[in-house]
CSV table of C-alpha atoms and ligand atoms in Angstrom, one decimal:
chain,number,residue,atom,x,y,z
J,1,UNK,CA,7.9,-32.5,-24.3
J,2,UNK,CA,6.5,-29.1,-23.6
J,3,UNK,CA,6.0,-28.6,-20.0
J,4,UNK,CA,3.9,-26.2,-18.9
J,5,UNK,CA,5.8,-24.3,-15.9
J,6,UNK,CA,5.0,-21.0,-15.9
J,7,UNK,CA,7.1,-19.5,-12.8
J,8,UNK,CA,4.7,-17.3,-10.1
J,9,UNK,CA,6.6,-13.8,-11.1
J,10,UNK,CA,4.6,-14.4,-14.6
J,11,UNK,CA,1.2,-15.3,-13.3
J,12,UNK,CA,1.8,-11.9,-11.1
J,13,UNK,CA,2.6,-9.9,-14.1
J,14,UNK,CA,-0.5,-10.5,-15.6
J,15,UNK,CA,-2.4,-10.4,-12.4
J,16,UNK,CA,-0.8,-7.1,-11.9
J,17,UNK,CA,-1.8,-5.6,-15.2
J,18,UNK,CA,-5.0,-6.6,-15.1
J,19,UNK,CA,-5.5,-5.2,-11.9
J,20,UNK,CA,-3.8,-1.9,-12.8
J,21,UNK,CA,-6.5,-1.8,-15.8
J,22,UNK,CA,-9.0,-2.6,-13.7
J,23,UNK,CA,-8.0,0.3,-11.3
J,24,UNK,CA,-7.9,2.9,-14.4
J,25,UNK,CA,-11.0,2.3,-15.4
J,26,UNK,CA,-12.9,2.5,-12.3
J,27,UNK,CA,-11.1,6.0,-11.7
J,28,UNK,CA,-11.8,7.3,-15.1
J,29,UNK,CA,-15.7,6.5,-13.6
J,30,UNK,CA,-14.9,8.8,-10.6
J,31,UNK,CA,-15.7,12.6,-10.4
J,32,UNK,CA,-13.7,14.2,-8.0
J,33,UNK,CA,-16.5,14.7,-5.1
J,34,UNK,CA,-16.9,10.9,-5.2
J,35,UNK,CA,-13.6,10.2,-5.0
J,36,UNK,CA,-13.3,12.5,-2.2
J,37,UNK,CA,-16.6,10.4,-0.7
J,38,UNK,CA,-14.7,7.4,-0.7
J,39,UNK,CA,-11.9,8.1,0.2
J,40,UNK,CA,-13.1,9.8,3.1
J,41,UNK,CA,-15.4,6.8,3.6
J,42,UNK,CA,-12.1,4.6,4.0
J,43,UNK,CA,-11.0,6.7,6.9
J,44,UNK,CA,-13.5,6.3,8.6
J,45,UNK,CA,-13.0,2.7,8.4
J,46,UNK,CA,-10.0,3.3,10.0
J,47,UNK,CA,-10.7,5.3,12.9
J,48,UNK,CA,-10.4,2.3,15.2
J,49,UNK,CA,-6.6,1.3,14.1
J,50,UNK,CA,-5.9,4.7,14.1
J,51,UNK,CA,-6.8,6.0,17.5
J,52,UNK,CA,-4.0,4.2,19.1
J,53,UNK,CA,-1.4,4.9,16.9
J,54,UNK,CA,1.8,6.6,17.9
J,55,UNK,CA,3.4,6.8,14.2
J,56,UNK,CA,1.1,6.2,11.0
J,57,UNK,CA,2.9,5.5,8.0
J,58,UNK,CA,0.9,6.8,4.6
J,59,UNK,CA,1.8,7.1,1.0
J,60,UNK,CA,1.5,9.8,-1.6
J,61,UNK,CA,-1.1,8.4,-4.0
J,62,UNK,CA,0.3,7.9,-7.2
J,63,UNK,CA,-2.6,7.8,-10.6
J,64,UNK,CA,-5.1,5.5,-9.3
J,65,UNK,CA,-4.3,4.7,-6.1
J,66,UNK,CA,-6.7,5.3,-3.4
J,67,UNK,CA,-5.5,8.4,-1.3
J,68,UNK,CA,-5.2,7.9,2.5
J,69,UNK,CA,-5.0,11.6,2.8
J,70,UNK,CA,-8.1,11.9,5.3
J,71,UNK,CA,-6.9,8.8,7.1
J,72,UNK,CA,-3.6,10.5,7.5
J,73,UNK,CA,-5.3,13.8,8.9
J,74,UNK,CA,-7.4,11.9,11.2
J,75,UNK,CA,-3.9,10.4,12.4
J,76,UNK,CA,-2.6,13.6,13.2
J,77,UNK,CA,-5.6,14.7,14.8
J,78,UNK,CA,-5.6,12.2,17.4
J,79,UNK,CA,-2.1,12.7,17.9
J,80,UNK,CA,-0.1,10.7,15.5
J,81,UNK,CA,3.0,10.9,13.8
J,82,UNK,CA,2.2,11.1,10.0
J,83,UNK,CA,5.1,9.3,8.0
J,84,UNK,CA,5.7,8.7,4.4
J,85,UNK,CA,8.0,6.5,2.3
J,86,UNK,CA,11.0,8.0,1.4
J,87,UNK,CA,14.5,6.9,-1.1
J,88,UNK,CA,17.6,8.5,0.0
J,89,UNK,CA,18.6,6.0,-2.9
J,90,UNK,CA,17.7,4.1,-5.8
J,91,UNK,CA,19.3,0.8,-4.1
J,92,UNK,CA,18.9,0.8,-0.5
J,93,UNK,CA,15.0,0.4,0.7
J,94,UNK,CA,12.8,3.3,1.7
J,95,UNK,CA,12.8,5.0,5.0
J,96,UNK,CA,9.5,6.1,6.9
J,97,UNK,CA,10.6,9.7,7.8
J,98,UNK,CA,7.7,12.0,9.9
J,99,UNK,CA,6.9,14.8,7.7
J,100,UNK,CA,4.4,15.8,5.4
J,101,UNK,CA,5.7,14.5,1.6
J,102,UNK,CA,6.5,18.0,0.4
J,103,UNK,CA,9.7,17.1,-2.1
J,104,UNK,CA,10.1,15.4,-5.3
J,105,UNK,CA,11.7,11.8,-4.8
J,106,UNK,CA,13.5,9.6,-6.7
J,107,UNK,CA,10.9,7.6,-8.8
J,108,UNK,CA,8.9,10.9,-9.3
J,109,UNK,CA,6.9,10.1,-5.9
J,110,UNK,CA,6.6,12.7,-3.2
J,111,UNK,CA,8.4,12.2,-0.7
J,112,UNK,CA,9.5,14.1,3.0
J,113,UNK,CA,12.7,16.3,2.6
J,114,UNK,CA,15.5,13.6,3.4
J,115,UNK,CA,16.5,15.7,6.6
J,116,UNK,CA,13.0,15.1,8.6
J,117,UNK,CA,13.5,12.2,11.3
J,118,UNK,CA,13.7,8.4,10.7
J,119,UNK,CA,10.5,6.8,12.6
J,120,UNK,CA,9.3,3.7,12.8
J,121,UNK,CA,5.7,3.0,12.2
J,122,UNK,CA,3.3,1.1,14.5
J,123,UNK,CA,0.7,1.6,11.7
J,124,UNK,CA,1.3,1.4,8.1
J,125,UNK,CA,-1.1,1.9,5.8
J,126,UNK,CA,-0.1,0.1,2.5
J,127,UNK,CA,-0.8,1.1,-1.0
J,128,UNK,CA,-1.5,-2.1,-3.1
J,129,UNK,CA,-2.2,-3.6,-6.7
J,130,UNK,CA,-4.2,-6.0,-5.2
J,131,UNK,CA,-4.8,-8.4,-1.8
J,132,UNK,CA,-6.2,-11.7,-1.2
J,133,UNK,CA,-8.1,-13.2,1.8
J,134,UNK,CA,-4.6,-14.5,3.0
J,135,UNK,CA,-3.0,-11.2,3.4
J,136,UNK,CA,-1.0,-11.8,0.5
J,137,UNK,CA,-0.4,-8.5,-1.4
J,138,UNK,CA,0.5,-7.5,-5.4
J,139,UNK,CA,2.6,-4.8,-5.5
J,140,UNK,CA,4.1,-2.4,-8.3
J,141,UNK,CA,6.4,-5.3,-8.4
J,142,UNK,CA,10.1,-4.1,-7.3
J,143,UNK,CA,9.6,-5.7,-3.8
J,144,UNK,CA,10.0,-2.1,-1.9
J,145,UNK,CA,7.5,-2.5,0.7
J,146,UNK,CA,8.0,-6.7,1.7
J,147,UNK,CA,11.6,-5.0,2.4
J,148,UNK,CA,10.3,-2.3,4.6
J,149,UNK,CA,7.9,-4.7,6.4
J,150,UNK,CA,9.7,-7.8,7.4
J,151,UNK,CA,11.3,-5.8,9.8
J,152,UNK,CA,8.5,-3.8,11.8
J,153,UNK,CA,6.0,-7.4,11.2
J,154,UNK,CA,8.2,-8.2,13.8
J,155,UNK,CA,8.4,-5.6,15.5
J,156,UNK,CA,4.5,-6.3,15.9
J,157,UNK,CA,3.6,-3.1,13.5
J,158,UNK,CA,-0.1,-3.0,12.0
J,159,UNK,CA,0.0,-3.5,8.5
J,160,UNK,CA,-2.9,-2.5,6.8
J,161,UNK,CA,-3.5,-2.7,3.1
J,162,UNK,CA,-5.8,0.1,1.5
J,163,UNK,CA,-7.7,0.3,-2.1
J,164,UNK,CA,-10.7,0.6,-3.7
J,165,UNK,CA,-13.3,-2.4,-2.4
J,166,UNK,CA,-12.1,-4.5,-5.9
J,167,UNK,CA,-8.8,-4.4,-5.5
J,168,UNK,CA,-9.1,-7.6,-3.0
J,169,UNK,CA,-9.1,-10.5,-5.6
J,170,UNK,CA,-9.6,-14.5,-4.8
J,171,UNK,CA,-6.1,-15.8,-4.6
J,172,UNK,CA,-2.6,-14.4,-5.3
J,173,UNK,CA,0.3,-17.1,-5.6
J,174,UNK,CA,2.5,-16.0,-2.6
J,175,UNK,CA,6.4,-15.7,-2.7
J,176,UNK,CA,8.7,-16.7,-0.1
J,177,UNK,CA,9.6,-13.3,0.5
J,178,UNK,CA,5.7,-12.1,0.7
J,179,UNK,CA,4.8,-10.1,4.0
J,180,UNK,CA,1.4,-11.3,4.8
J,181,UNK,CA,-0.7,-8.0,6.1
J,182,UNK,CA,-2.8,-7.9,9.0
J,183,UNK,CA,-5.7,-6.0,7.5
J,184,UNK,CA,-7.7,-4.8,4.5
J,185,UNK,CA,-9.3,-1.2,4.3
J,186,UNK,CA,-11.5,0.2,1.5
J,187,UNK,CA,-14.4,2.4,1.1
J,188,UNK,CA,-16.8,-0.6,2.2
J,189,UNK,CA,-14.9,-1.1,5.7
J,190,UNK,CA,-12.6,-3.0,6.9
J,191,UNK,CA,-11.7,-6.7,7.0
J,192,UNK,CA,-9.5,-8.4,9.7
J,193,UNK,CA,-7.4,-11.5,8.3
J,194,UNK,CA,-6.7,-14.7,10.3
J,195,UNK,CA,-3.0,-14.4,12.2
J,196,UNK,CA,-0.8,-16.4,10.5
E,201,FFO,N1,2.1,6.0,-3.7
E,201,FFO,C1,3.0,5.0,-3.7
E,201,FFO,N2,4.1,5.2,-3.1
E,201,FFO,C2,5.0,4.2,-3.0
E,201,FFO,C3,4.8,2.9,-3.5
E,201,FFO,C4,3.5,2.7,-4.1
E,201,FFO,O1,3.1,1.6,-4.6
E,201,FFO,N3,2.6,3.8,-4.2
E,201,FFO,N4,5.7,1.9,-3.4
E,201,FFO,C5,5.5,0.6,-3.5
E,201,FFO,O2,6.4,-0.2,-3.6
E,201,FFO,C6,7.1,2.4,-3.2
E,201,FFO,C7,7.7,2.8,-4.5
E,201,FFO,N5,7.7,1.8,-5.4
E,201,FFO,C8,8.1,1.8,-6.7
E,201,FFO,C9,7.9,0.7,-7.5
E,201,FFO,C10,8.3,0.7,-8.8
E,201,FFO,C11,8.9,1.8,-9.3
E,201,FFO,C12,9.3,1.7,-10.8
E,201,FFO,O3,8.9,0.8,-11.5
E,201,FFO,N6,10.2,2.5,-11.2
E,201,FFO,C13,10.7,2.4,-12.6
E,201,FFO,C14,10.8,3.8,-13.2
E,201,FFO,C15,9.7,4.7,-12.8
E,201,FFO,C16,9.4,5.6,-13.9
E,201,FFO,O4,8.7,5.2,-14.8
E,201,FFO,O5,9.8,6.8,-13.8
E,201,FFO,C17,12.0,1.7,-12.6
E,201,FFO,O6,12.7,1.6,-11.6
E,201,FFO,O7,12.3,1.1,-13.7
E,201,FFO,C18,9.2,2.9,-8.6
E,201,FFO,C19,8.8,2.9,-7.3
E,201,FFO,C20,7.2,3.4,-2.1
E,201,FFO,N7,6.2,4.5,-2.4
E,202,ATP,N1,12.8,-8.8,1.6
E,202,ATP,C1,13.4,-8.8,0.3
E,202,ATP,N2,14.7,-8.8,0.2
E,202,ATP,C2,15.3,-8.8,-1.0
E,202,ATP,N3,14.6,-8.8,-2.1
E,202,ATP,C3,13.3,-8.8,-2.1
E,202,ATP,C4,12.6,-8.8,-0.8
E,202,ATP,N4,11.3,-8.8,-1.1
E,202,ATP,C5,11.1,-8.8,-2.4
E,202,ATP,N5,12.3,-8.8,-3.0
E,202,ATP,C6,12.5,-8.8,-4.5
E,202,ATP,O1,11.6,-7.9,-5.1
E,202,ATP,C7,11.1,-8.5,-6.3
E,202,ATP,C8,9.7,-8.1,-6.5
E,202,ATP,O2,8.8,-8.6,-5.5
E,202,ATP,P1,7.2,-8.7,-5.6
E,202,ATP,O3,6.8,-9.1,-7.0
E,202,ATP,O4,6.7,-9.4,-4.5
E,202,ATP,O5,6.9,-7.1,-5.5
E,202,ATP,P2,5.6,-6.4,-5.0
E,202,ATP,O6,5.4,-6.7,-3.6
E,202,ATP,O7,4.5,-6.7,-5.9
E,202,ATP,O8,6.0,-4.8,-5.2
E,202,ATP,P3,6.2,-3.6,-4.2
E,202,ATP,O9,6.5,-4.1,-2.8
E,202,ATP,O10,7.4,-2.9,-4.9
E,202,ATP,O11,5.0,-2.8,-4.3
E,202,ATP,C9,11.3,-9.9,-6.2
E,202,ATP,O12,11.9,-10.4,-7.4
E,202,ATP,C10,12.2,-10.2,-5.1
E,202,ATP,O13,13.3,-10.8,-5.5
């Protein structure tokens, strides 16, 4: 008897690609002012999480990847910490560290030099593959980030999930180990999910 059981990590894979494809293509339709447009468009969207914030944790956009870069100047103008992602090592998870993400890291992603200060992040802005209604959130697939989070979730940290308006899908299987985010910002505003 063949039984159709096709774990979750291989429904993600193709959910995944599909989504990275998806991403390409609507980039390759971007010229750089409208890119700057949206992305300047998103924070604005964010303005209201941000102008609490103590510590705001960004990313350096990779390829297609949305760019919170105005987000994360807004967060310093209203007198945030900016932090990025940083790998003192391939095995151990990332630290936020508060510096601008001047130095080449370990998977080719810029990163702050590895003697700026540990912080810990009331807001983190979090680059995505894709989101559902839930929260649930499609990464590059090597679990980095639902490491990072668990800990400041608890810790009662925003986490807010940013990408182009498509990037949030119907439905994502979630795993065990998924950290549902609080939030979802794109060029077209931002959407609140339901506390779980
Ligand atoms: N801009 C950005 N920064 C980010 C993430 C992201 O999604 N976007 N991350 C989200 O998690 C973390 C890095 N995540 C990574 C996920 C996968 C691989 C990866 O597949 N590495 C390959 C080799 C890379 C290469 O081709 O050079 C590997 O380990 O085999 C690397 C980093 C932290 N920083
Ligand atoms: N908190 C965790 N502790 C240990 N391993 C974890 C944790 N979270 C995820 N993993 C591992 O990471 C792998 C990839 O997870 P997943 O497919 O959810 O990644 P992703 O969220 O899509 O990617 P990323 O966070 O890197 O952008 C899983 O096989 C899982 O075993």
């Amino acid at each position: 008897m063949v039984v159709s059981s096709l774990p979750f990590p291989v429904d993600k894979d193709r959910l995944r690609r599909d989504a990275m494809e998806r991403r390409k293509e609507f980039v390759r339709t971007l010229d750089d002012p409208e890119r700057t447009r949206l992305e300047r468009r998103l924070a604005f969207h964010l303005t209201s999480v941000l102008a609490n914030a103590r510590v705001v944790a960004g990313y350096a956009a990779l390829g297609s990847e949305i760019s919170p870069v105005w987000a994360m100047e807004e967060a310093r103008a209203v007198g945030a910490v900016a932090a990025y992602p940083a790998f003192h090592n391939p095995t151990e998870p990332f630290r936020f560290l508060g510096a601008d993400p001047n130095s080449v890291g370990l998977f080719g992603i810029n990163q702050p030099p590895l003697h700026a200060a540990e912080v810990t992040p009331d807001v983190v802005l979090v680059p995505l593959v894709a989101i559902d209604p839930a929260g649930t959130r499609l990464g590059r697939g090597k679990g980095h980030y639902d490491r990072v989070l668990t800990p400041l979730k608890r810790n009662g940290a925003h986490l807010i999930g940013v990408g182009w308006s498509f990037q949030m899908i119907e439905e994502i299987p979630p795993d065990p180990w998924d950290v549902p985010l609080d939030a979802f910002a794109s060029p077209d505003g931002l959407i609140r999910f339901v506390k779980r």
